Structures are given as structure tokens and as C-alpha cells.
């Protein structure tokens, strides 16, 4: 029996893994979102986020340059929502917040879902501190400085 061709998601993963160019991956992400293949799009976003040497600005610029001309089209909102949620799920809260700020500065709408994802991650910090103290680990100055830096960023 002849071998069937690989599913499209495997083809996209192969292209993404062999292409070092974030613009190509950003174009694939927009294509996947348009095709309603959000898990695959999020997988590619995670690949870009984890890639060393790729700044948040470069990721956002690549996504913007491959986006539709209508800045706040539904597809763009979904792509940038997915970007913020991917940062949160990867436990990169500071990066997610910085991406949120960059998007707002460049005139893109970020939905309430992305805002809620960021806020939800902050709430988890409070729960974690409470659990720490319940187990006998009391926060010290370094702990609170870490929390403050996480909430407000450096500076």
C-alpha cells in the first residue's frame, strides 16, 4: 500500500523547524489562525518565544508585517491574543506584559482574554505565596522584591 502524505501540521512543523526566519514562521501563524488551527499556531508561537536571540520586538514586528492591513481585524486580534496567552502559559510573564505594551504602542487591540490571562497569572503568585507560608516558608525581603519586580517590571 502506498504511503500517504504527511498531514499538513507535520509539513508546517517541518518548515518551521528548518526555517530560521521569524517572518516565515509569522506568516505560517497567520495562515493557521485563518484556518482555525489555533493549537498548531500556538505551537509555532512557542517555538519562536523559546528560540534564543529572538527579541519580543522582533517577534511582534514579524507578526505585524505578515498581518492583514486592517490593524484590528479579527484575525490579528486572535494572533496577538494567542501570543500573550502563549507567553503566560510558558511562564514568561514579564515578556508577555512587555509584548502587551509593545502591541498597544503600535496601535493593536489586545482582547480582554489576553488581559485576563496576564491578570490570572499575577493572582497565582499570591496563591503561591500563601501556600509557601502555609508550609512554613516565610517570605523575606528578596521574595517580596522578586514579586514587586514581577508585578511592575524593573525600574
Short mmCIF file of N, CA and C in Angstrom, two decimals:
data_model
loop_
_atom_site.label_atom_id
_atom_site.label_comp_id
_atom_site.label_asym_id
_atom_site.label_seq_id
_atom_site.Cartn_x
_atom_site.Cartn_y
_atom_site.Cartn_z
N UNK A 1 0.85 -1.18 0.00
CA UNK A 1 0.00 0.00 0.00
C UNK A 1 0.89 1.24 0.00
N UNK A 2 0.60 2.23 -0.85
CA UNK A 2 1.44 3.43 -0.90
C UNK A 2 1.31 4.25 0.38
N UNK A 3 2.40 4.88 0.72
CA UNK A 3 2.42 5.72 1.92
C UNK A 3 1.68 7.02 1.66
N UNK A 4 0.78 7.37 2.59
CA UNK A 4 0.02 8.60 2.46
C UNK A 4 0.91 9.79 2.80
N UNK A 5 0.62 10.94 2.20
CA UNK A 5 1.42 12.12 2.53
C UNK A 5 1.22 12.54 3.98
N UNK A 6 2.19 13.22 4.52
CA UNK A 6 2.12 13.70 5.90
C UNK A 6 0.97 14.68 6.05
N UNK A 7 0.36 14.70 7.24
CA UNK A 7 -0.68 15.70 7.48
C UNK A 7 -0.08 17.10 7.37
N UNK A 8 -0.92 18.09 7.05
CA UNK A 8 -0.41 19.46 6.90
C UNK A 8 0.32 19.97 8.13
N UNK A 9 -0.13 19.57 9.32
CA UNK A 9 0.54 20.08 10.52
C UNK A 9 1.98 19.60 10.59
N UNK A 10 2.26 18.39 10.13
CA UNK A 10 3.64 17.90 10.12
C UNK A 10 4.47 18.68 9.10
N UNK A 11 3.86 19.02 7.97
CA UNK A 11 4.55 19.81 6.96
C UNK A 11 4.90 21.18 7.53
N UNK A 12 3.95 21.80 8.20
CA UNK A 12 4.18 23.12 8.78
C UNK A 12 5.27 23.05 9.85
N UNK A 13 5.24 22.02 10.68
CA UNK A 13 6.28 21.87 11.71
C UNK A 13 7.65 21.67 11.07
N UNK A 14 7.69 20.93 9.98
CA UNK A 14 8.96 20.72 9.28
C UNK A 14 9.50 22.04 8.71
N UNK A 15 8.62 22.81 8.09
CA UNK A 15 9.05 24.11 7.55
C UNK A 15 9.54 25.00 8.67
N UNK A 16 8.78 25.04 9.77
CA UNK A 16 9.15 25.91 10.90
C UNK A 16 10.47 25.49 11.52
N UNK A 17 10.72 24.19 11.59
CA UNK A 17 11.95 23.74 12.24
C UNK A 17 13.18 23.95 11.35
N UNK A 18 12.97 24.04 10.04
CA UNK A 18 14.12 24.23 9.15
C UNK A 18 14.31 25.69 8.75
N UNK A 19 13.34 26.53 9.08
CA UNK A 19 13.44 27.94 8.71
C UNK A 19 13.82 28.79 9.91
N UNK A 20 14.98 29.43 9.87
CA UNK A 20 15.37 30.30 10.98
C UNK A 20 14.72 31.68 10.91
N UNK A 21 13.99 31.94 9.84
CA UNK A 21 13.43 33.27 9.60
C UNK A 21 12.10 33.44 10.34
N UNK A 22 12.03 34.33 11.35
CA UNK A 22 10.78 34.54 12.09
C UNK A 22 9.64 35.05 11.20
N UNK A 23 9.95 35.74 10.11
CA UNK A 23 8.90 36.25 9.22
C UNK A 23 8.14 35.11 8.54
N UNK A 24 8.86 34.06 8.17
CA UNK A 24 8.21 32.91 7.55
C UNK A 24 7.31 32.23 8.57
N UNK A 25 7.81 32.06 9.78
CA UNK A 25 7.01 31.43 10.83
C UNK A 25 5.80 32.30 11.16
N UNK A 26 5.97 33.61 11.18
CA UNK A 26 4.84 34.52 11.45
C UNK A 26 3.76 34.39 10.38
N UNK A 27 4.18 34.26 9.13
CA UNK A 27 3.22 34.07 8.05
C UNK A 27 2.47 32.76 8.23
N UNK A 28 3.18 31.71 8.62
CA UNK A 28 2.52 30.43 8.90
C UNK A 28 1.53 30.56 10.05
N UNK A 29 1.89 31.32 11.07
CA UNK A 29 0.99 31.50 12.22
C UNK A 29 -0.30 32.17 11.77
N UNK A 30 -0.19 33.23 10.96
CA UNK A 30 -1.40 33.89 10.46
C UNK A 30 -2.24 32.93 9.61
N UNK A 31 -1.58 32.14 8.79
CA UNK A 31 -2.29 31.15 7.97
C UNK A 31 -3.03 30.16 8.85
N UNK A 32 -2.37 29.67 9.89
CA UNK A 32 -3.01 28.69 10.77
C UNK A 32 -4.19 29.30 11.53
N UNK A 33 -4.05 30.53 11.97
CA UNK A 33 -5.16 31.19 12.67
C UNK A 33 -6.34 31.37 11.71
N UNK A 34 -6.05 31.78 10.49
CA UNK A 34 -7.11 31.94 9.49
C UNK A 34 -7.79 30.61 9.21
N UNK A 35 -7.03 29.52 9.30
CA UNK A 35 -7.57 28.17 9.07
C UNK A 35 -8.17 27.57 10.33
N UNK A 36 -8.23 28.35 11.40
CA UNK A 36 -8.78 27.93 12.69
C UNK A 36 -8.02 26.75 13.30
N UNK A 37 -6.72 26.73 13.09
CA UNK A 37 -5.85 25.71 13.67
C UNK A 37 -5.01 26.36 14.77
N UNK A 38 -5.72 26.76 15.84
CA UNK A 38 -5.07 27.52 16.91
C UNK A 38 -4.00 26.73 17.66
N UNK A 39 -4.21 25.43 17.96
CA UNK A 39 -3.13 24.71 18.66
C UNK A 39 -1.83 24.67 17.87
N UNK A 40 -1.95 24.50 16.55
CA UNK A 40 -0.75 24.49 15.72
C UNK A 40 -0.09 25.87 15.69
N UNK A 41 -0.92 26.92 15.61
CA UNK A 41 -0.38 28.29 15.63
C UNK A 41 0.31 28.57 16.95
N UNK A 42 -0.29 28.12 18.04
CA UNK A 42 0.33 28.34 19.35
C UNK A 42 1.64 27.57 19.47
N UNK A 43 1.69 26.40 18.89
CA UNK A 43 2.93 25.62 18.91
C UNK A 43 4.06 26.38 18.20
N UNK A 44 3.74 27.01 17.09
CA UNK A 44 4.76 27.79 16.37
C UNK A 44 5.15 29.04 17.16
N UNK A 45 4.17 29.68 17.80
CA UNK A 45 4.49 30.84 18.64
C UNK A 45 5.43 30.43 19.77
N UNK A 46 5.16 29.29 20.36
CA UNK A 46 6.02 28.80 21.44
C UNK A 46 7.44 28.55 20.93
N UNK A 47 7.53 28.05 19.71
CA UNK A 47 8.84 27.80 19.10
C UNK A 47 9.61 29.12 18.95
N UNK A 48 8.93 30.18 18.50
CA UNK A 48 9.59 31.48 18.35
C UNK A 48 9.98 32.05 19.70
N UNK A 49 9.07 31.94 20.67
CA UNK A 49 9.31 32.50 22.00
C UNK A 49 10.52 31.86 22.66
N UNK A 50 10.64 30.56 22.49
CA UNK A 50 11.73 29.83 23.15
C UNK A 50 13.06 29.93 22.41
N UNK A 51 13.01 30.39 21.18
CA UNK A 51 14.23 30.48 20.38
C UNK A 51 15.12 31.58 20.93
N UNK A 52 16.35 31.23 21.22
CA UNK A 52 17.26 32.24 21.78
C UNK A 52 17.65 33.24 20.70
N UNK A 53 17.84 34.47 21.13
CA UNK A 53 18.27 35.50 20.21
C UNK A 53 17.15 36.21 19.47
N UNK A 54 15.90 35.80 19.70
CA UNK A 54 14.78 36.47 19.04
C UNK A 54 14.07 37.32 20.08
N UNK A 55 14.15 38.63 19.91
CA UNK A 55 13.56 39.55 20.89
C UNK A 55 12.04 39.62 20.72
N UNK A 56 11.37 40.13 21.77
CA UNK A 56 9.93 40.32 21.70
C UNK A 56 9.58 41.28 20.57
N UNK A 57 10.38 42.32 20.42
CA UNK A 57 10.12 43.29 19.35
C UNK A 57 10.21 42.62 17.98
N UNK A 58 11.18 41.73 17.79
CA UNK A 58 11.33 41.02 16.52
C UNK A 58 10.13 40.10 16.27
N UNK A 59 9.68 39.41 17.32
CA UNK A 59 8.52 38.53 17.19
C UNK A 59 7.30 39.36 16.77
N UNK A 60 7.07 40.46 17.48
CA UNK A 60 5.91 41.30 17.20
C UNK A 60 6.02 41.94 15.82
N UNK A 61 7.20 42.44 15.47
CA UNK A 61 7.39 43.03 14.14
C UNK A 61 7.12 42.01 13.04
N UNK A 62 7.56 40.78 13.24
CA UNK A 62 7.32 39.73 12.24
C UNK A 62 5.83 39.45 12.11
N UNK A 63 5.14 39.37 13.25
CA UNK A 63 3.70 39.12 13.22
C UNK A 63 2.94 40.29 12.59
N UNK A 64 3.37 41.51 12.89
CA UNK A 64 2.72 42.69 12.31
C UNK A 64 2.95 42.75 10.80
N UNK A 65 4.18 42.51 10.37
CA UNK A 65 4.49 42.62 8.94
C UNK A 65 3.76 41.57 8.11
N UNK A 66 3.40 40.46 8.73
CA UNK A 66 2.68 39.42 7.98
C UNK A 66 1.18 39.46 8.25
N UNK A 67 0.71 40.51 8.95
CA UNK A 67 -0.71 40.61 9.28
C UNK A 67 -1.48 41.30 8.16
N UNK A 68 -2.80 41.22 8.28
CA UNK A 68 -3.64 41.90 7.29
C UNK A 68 -3.53 43.41 7.48
N UNK A 69 -3.90 44.16 6.47
CA UNK A 69 -3.75 45.61 6.52
C UNK A 69 -4.65 46.26 7.57
N UNK A 70 -5.77 45.63 7.90
CA UNK A 70 -6.65 46.15 8.94
C UNK A 70 -6.04 45.80 10.29
N UNK A 71 -5.45 46.79 10.96
CA UNK A 71 -4.71 46.54 12.20
C UNK A 71 -5.49 45.74 13.23
N UNK A 72 -6.76 46.03 13.36
CA UNK A 72 -7.54 45.39 14.41
C UNK A 72 -8.57 44.41 13.86
N UNK A 73 -8.21 43.75 12.76
CA UNK A 73 -9.08 42.72 12.21
C UNK A 73 -9.18 41.57 13.21
N UNK A 74 -10.23 40.79 13.07
CA UNK A 74 -10.44 39.68 14.00
C UNK A 74 -9.25 38.73 13.99
N UNK A 75 -8.70 38.46 12.82
CA UNK A 75 -7.55 37.55 12.73
C UNK A 75 -6.36 38.09 13.51
N UNK A 76 -6.07 39.38 13.36
CA UNK A 76 -4.94 39.96 14.10
C UNK A 76 -5.17 39.90 15.60
N UNK A 77 -6.40 40.19 16.02
CA UNK A 77 -6.71 40.14 17.46
C UNK A 77 -6.46 38.72 17.98
N UNK A 78 -6.88 37.72 17.22
CA UNK A 78 -6.68 36.33 17.65
C UNK A 78 -5.19 35.99 17.70
N UNK A 79 -4.42 36.42 16.71
CA UNK A 79 -2.98 36.14 16.68
C UNK A 79 -2.29 36.75 17.89
N UNK A 80 -2.57 38.02 18.18
CA UNK A 80 -1.89 38.69 19.28
C UNK A 80 -2.40 38.21 20.64
N UNK A 81 -3.67 37.82 20.69
CA UNK A 81 -4.21 37.17 21.89
C UNK A 81 -3.43 35.89 22.18
N UNK A 82 -3.27 35.11 21.13
CA UNK A 82 -2.56 33.84 21.25
C UNK A 82 -1.11 34.06 21.68
N UNK A 83 -0.50 35.12 21.18
CA UNK A 83 0.87 35.45 21.57
C UNK A 83 0.96 35.70 23.08
N UNK A 84 0.07 36.54 23.61
CA UNK A 84 0.09 36.86 25.03
C UNK A 84 -0.19 35.61 25.86
N UNK A 85 -1.19 34.84 25.46
CA UNK A 85 -1.51 33.61 26.22
C UNK A 85 -0.37 32.61 26.17
N UNK A 86 0.34 32.56 25.06
CA UNK A 86 1.48 31.64 24.95
C UNK A 86 2.60 32.06 25.90
N UNK A 87 2.88 33.35 25.99
CA UNK A 87 3.86 33.83 26.97
C UNK A 87 3.44 33.43 28.38
N UNK A 88 2.17 33.63 28.71
CA UNK A 88 1.68 33.30 30.05
C UNK A 88 1.81 31.80 30.31
N UNK A 89 1.38 30.98 29.35
CA UNK A 89 1.46 29.53 29.54
C UNK A 89 2.90 29.04 29.62
N UNK A 90 3.82 29.76 28.99
CA UNK A 90 5.25 29.41 29.06
C UNK A 90 5.90 29.99 30.32
N UNK A 91 5.08 30.61 31.17
CA UNK A 91 5.53 31.23 32.42
C UNK A 91 6.54 32.35 32.17
N UNK A 92 6.34 33.06 31.10
CA UNK A 92 7.18 34.21 30.76
C UNK A 92 6.31 35.46 30.91
N UNK A 93 5.97 35.76 32.17
CA UNK A 93 5.01 36.82 32.45
C UNK A 93 5.55 38.20 32.08
N UNK A 94 6.78 38.46 32.42
CA UNK A 94 7.37 39.75 32.09
C UNK A 94 7.38 39.95 30.57
N UNK A 95 7.78 38.93 29.84
CA UNK A 95 7.82 39.02 28.39
C UNK A 95 6.42 39.23 27.83
N UNK A 96 5.43 38.53 28.41
CA UNK A 96 4.04 38.69 27.98
C UNK A 96 3.55 40.10 28.19
N UNK A 97 3.89 40.67 29.35
CA UNK A 97 3.47 42.04 29.63
C UNK A 97 4.17 43.03 28.70
N UNK A 98 5.46 42.79 28.44
CA UNK A 98 6.19 43.67 27.52
C UNK A 98 5.62 43.56 26.10
N UNK A 99 5.23 42.36 25.69
CA UNK A 99 4.60 42.19 24.38
C UNK A 99 3.27 42.94 24.33
N UNK A 100 2.51 42.84 25.41
CA UNK A 100 1.25 43.57 25.52
C UNK A 100 1.48 45.07 25.34
N UNK A 101 2.48 45.60 26.03
CA UNK A 101 2.79 47.03 25.93
C UNK A 101 3.23 47.42 24.52
N UNK A 102 4.07 46.59 23.90
CA UNK A 102 4.53 46.88 22.53
C UNK A 102 3.36 46.90 21.55
N UNK A 103 2.46 45.94 21.70
CA UNK A 103 1.30 45.89 20.80
C UNK A 103 0.43 47.13 20.96
N UNK A 104 0.20 47.54 22.19
CA UNK A 104 -0.62 48.73 22.44
C UNK A 104 0.06 49.98 21.85
N UNK A 105 1.38 50.08 22.02
CA UNK A 105 2.11 51.24 21.47
C UNK A 105 2.02 51.30 19.96
N UNK A 106 1.90 50.14 19.34
CA UNK A 106 1.85 50.09 17.87
C UNK A 106 0.43 50.12 17.34
N UNK A 107 -0.53 50.35 18.23
CA UNK A 107 -1.91 50.56 17.80
C UNK A 107 -2.76 49.32 17.63
N UNK A 108 -2.30 48.19 18.14
CA UNK A 108 -3.08 46.97 18.01
C UNK A 108 -3.96 46.75 19.23
N UNK A 109 -5.16 46.26 18.97
CA UNK A 109 -6.06 45.90 20.06
C UNK A 109 -5.63 44.56 20.63
N UNK A 110 -5.68 44.48 21.92
CA UNK A 110 -5.47 43.20 22.60
C UNK A 110 -6.76 42.94 23.35
N UNK A 111 -7.32 41.76 23.19
CA UNK A 111 -8.64 41.50 23.75
C UNK A 111 -8.59 41.34 25.26
N UNK A 112 -9.76 41.33 25.84
CA UNK A 112 -9.89 41.14 27.28
C UNK A 112 -9.37 39.76 27.68
N UNK A 113 -9.42 38.79 26.78
CA UNK A 113 -8.91 37.44 27.09
C UNK A 113 -7.41 37.48 27.39
N UNK A 114 -6.67 38.25 26.61
CA UNK A 114 -5.23 38.36 26.85
C UNK A 114 -4.98 39.07 28.17
N UNK A 115 -5.75 40.13 28.43
CA UNK A 115 -5.61 40.84 29.71
C UNK A 115 -5.91 39.91 30.88
N UNK A 116 -6.97 39.12 30.74
CA UNK A 116 -7.34 38.18 31.80
C UNK A 116 -6.27 37.12 32.02
N UNK A 117 -5.63 36.68 30.95
CA UNK A 117 -4.55 35.69 31.10
C UNK A 117 -3.40 36.27 31.91
N UNK A 118 -3.03 37.52 31.62
CA UNK A 118 -1.96 38.17 32.38
C UNK A 118 -2.37 38.36 33.84
N UNK A 119 -3.58 38.85 34.07
CA UNK A 119 -4.06 39.06 35.44
C UNK A 119 -4.15 37.74 36.21
N UNK A 120 -4.63 36.70 35.54
CA UNK A 120 -4.74 35.40 36.20
C UNK A 120 -3.39 34.88 36.66
N UNK A 121 -2.36 35.13 35.88
CA UNK A 121 -1.02 34.68 36.27
C UNK A 121 -0.53 35.44 37.49
N UNK A 122 -0.89 36.72 37.59
CA UNK A 122 -0.48 37.51 38.75
C UNK A 122 -1.18 37.00 40.01
N UNK A 123 -2.45 36.65 39.88
CA UNK A 123 -3.20 36.12 41.03
C UNK A 123 -2.55 34.84 41.53
N UNK A 124 -2.04 34.03 40.62
CA UNK A 124 -1.40 32.77 41.01
C UNK A 124 -0.17 33.02 41.88
N UNK A 125 0.49 34.15 41.69
CA UNK A 125 1.65 34.49 42.53
C UNK A 125 1.20 34.64 43.98
N UNK A 126 0.08 35.31 44.20
CA UNK A 126 -0.44 35.48 45.56
C UNK A 126 -0.78 34.13 46.19
N UNK A 127 -1.42 33.26 45.41
CA UNK A 127 -1.78 31.94 45.92
C UNK A 127 -0.52 31.18 46.29
N UNK A 128 0.49 31.26 45.44
CA UNK A 128 1.76 30.57 45.70
C UNK A 128 2.41 31.07 46.99
N UNK A 129 2.41 32.39 47.19
CA UNK A 129 2.98 32.95 48.43
C UNK A 129 2.23 32.43 49.65
N UNK A 130 0.92 32.36 49.56
CA UNK A 130 0.11 31.85 50.67
C UNK A 130 0.45 30.39 50.96
N UNK A 131 0.58 29.60 49.92
CA UNK A 131 0.93 28.19 50.09
C UNK A 131 2.33 28.04 50.68
N UNK A 132 3.25 28.89 50.26
CA UNK A 132 4.61 28.87 50.81
C UNK A 132 4.56 29.07 52.32
N UNK A 133 3.83 30.09 52.74
CA UNK A 133 3.74 30.42 54.16
C UNK A 133 3.01 29.33 54.94
N UNK A 134 2.01 28.71 54.33
CA UNK A 134 1.28 27.62 54.99
C UNK A 134 2.20 26.42 55.25
N UNK A 135 3.22 26.27 54.42
CA UNK A 135 4.17 25.15 54.58
C UNK A 135 5.38 25.53 55.40
N UNK A 136 5.36 26.73 55.98
CA UNK A 136 6.44 27.13 56.87
C UNK A 136 7.57 27.89 56.21
N UNK A 137 7.43 28.23 54.95
CA UNK A 137 8.44 29.03 54.26
C UNK A 137 7.95 30.47 54.22
N UNK A 138 8.57 31.30 55.02
CA UNK A 138 8.10 32.68 55.11
C UNK A 138 8.90 33.57 54.17
N UNK A 139 8.17 34.42 53.49
CA UNK A 139 8.78 35.33 52.53
C UNK A 139 9.71 36.30 53.24
N UNK A 140 10.82 36.60 52.59
CA UNK A 140 11.75 37.60 53.11
C UNK A 140 11.82 38.77 52.13
N UNK A 141 12.75 39.66 52.36
CA UNK A 141 12.87 40.84 51.53
C UNK A 141 13.12 40.48 50.06
N UNK A 142 13.95 39.47 49.84
CA UNK A 142 14.24 39.05 48.46
C UNK A 142 12.97 38.54 47.78
N UNK A 143 12.17 37.78 48.51
CA UNK A 143 10.92 37.26 47.95
C UNK A 143 10.01 38.40 47.51
N UNK A 144 9.82 39.37 48.41
CA UNK A 144 8.93 40.48 48.07
C UNK A 144 9.50 41.36 46.97
N UNK A 145 10.80 41.53 46.93
CA UNK A 145 11.41 42.28 45.82
C UNK A 145 11.17 41.56 44.50
N UNK A 146 11.26 40.24 44.52
CA UNK A 146 11.00 39.45 43.32
C UNK A 146 9.56 39.65 42.87
N UNK A 147 8.63 39.60 43.82
CA UNK A 147 7.21 39.78 43.49
C UNK A 147 6.97 41.19 42.93
N UNK A 148 7.54 42.18 43.58
CA UNK A 148 7.35 43.57 43.12
C UNK A 148 7.92 43.74 41.72
N UNK A 149 9.10 43.19 41.47
CA UNK A 149 9.68 43.26 40.12
C UNK A 149 8.80 42.55 39.10
N UNK A 150 8.21 41.42 39.52
CA UNK A 150 7.33 40.70 38.61
C UNK A 150 6.07 41.51 38.31
N UNK A 151 5.54 42.18 39.32
CA UNK A 151 4.33 42.98 39.12
C UNK A 151 4.59 44.21 38.26
N UNK A 152 5.65 44.91 38.53
CA UNK A 152 5.85 46.22 37.93
C UNK A 152 7.02 46.31 36.97
N UNK A 153 7.79 45.27 36.85
CA UNK A 153 8.97 45.31 35.99
C UNK A 153 10.07 46.09 36.64
N UNK A 154 11.25 45.99 36.10
CA UNK A 154 12.40 46.70 36.67
C UNK A 154 12.29 48.18 36.34
N UNK A 155 12.77 48.98 37.30
CA UNK A 155 12.79 50.41 37.06
C UNK A 155 11.73 51.04 37.81
#
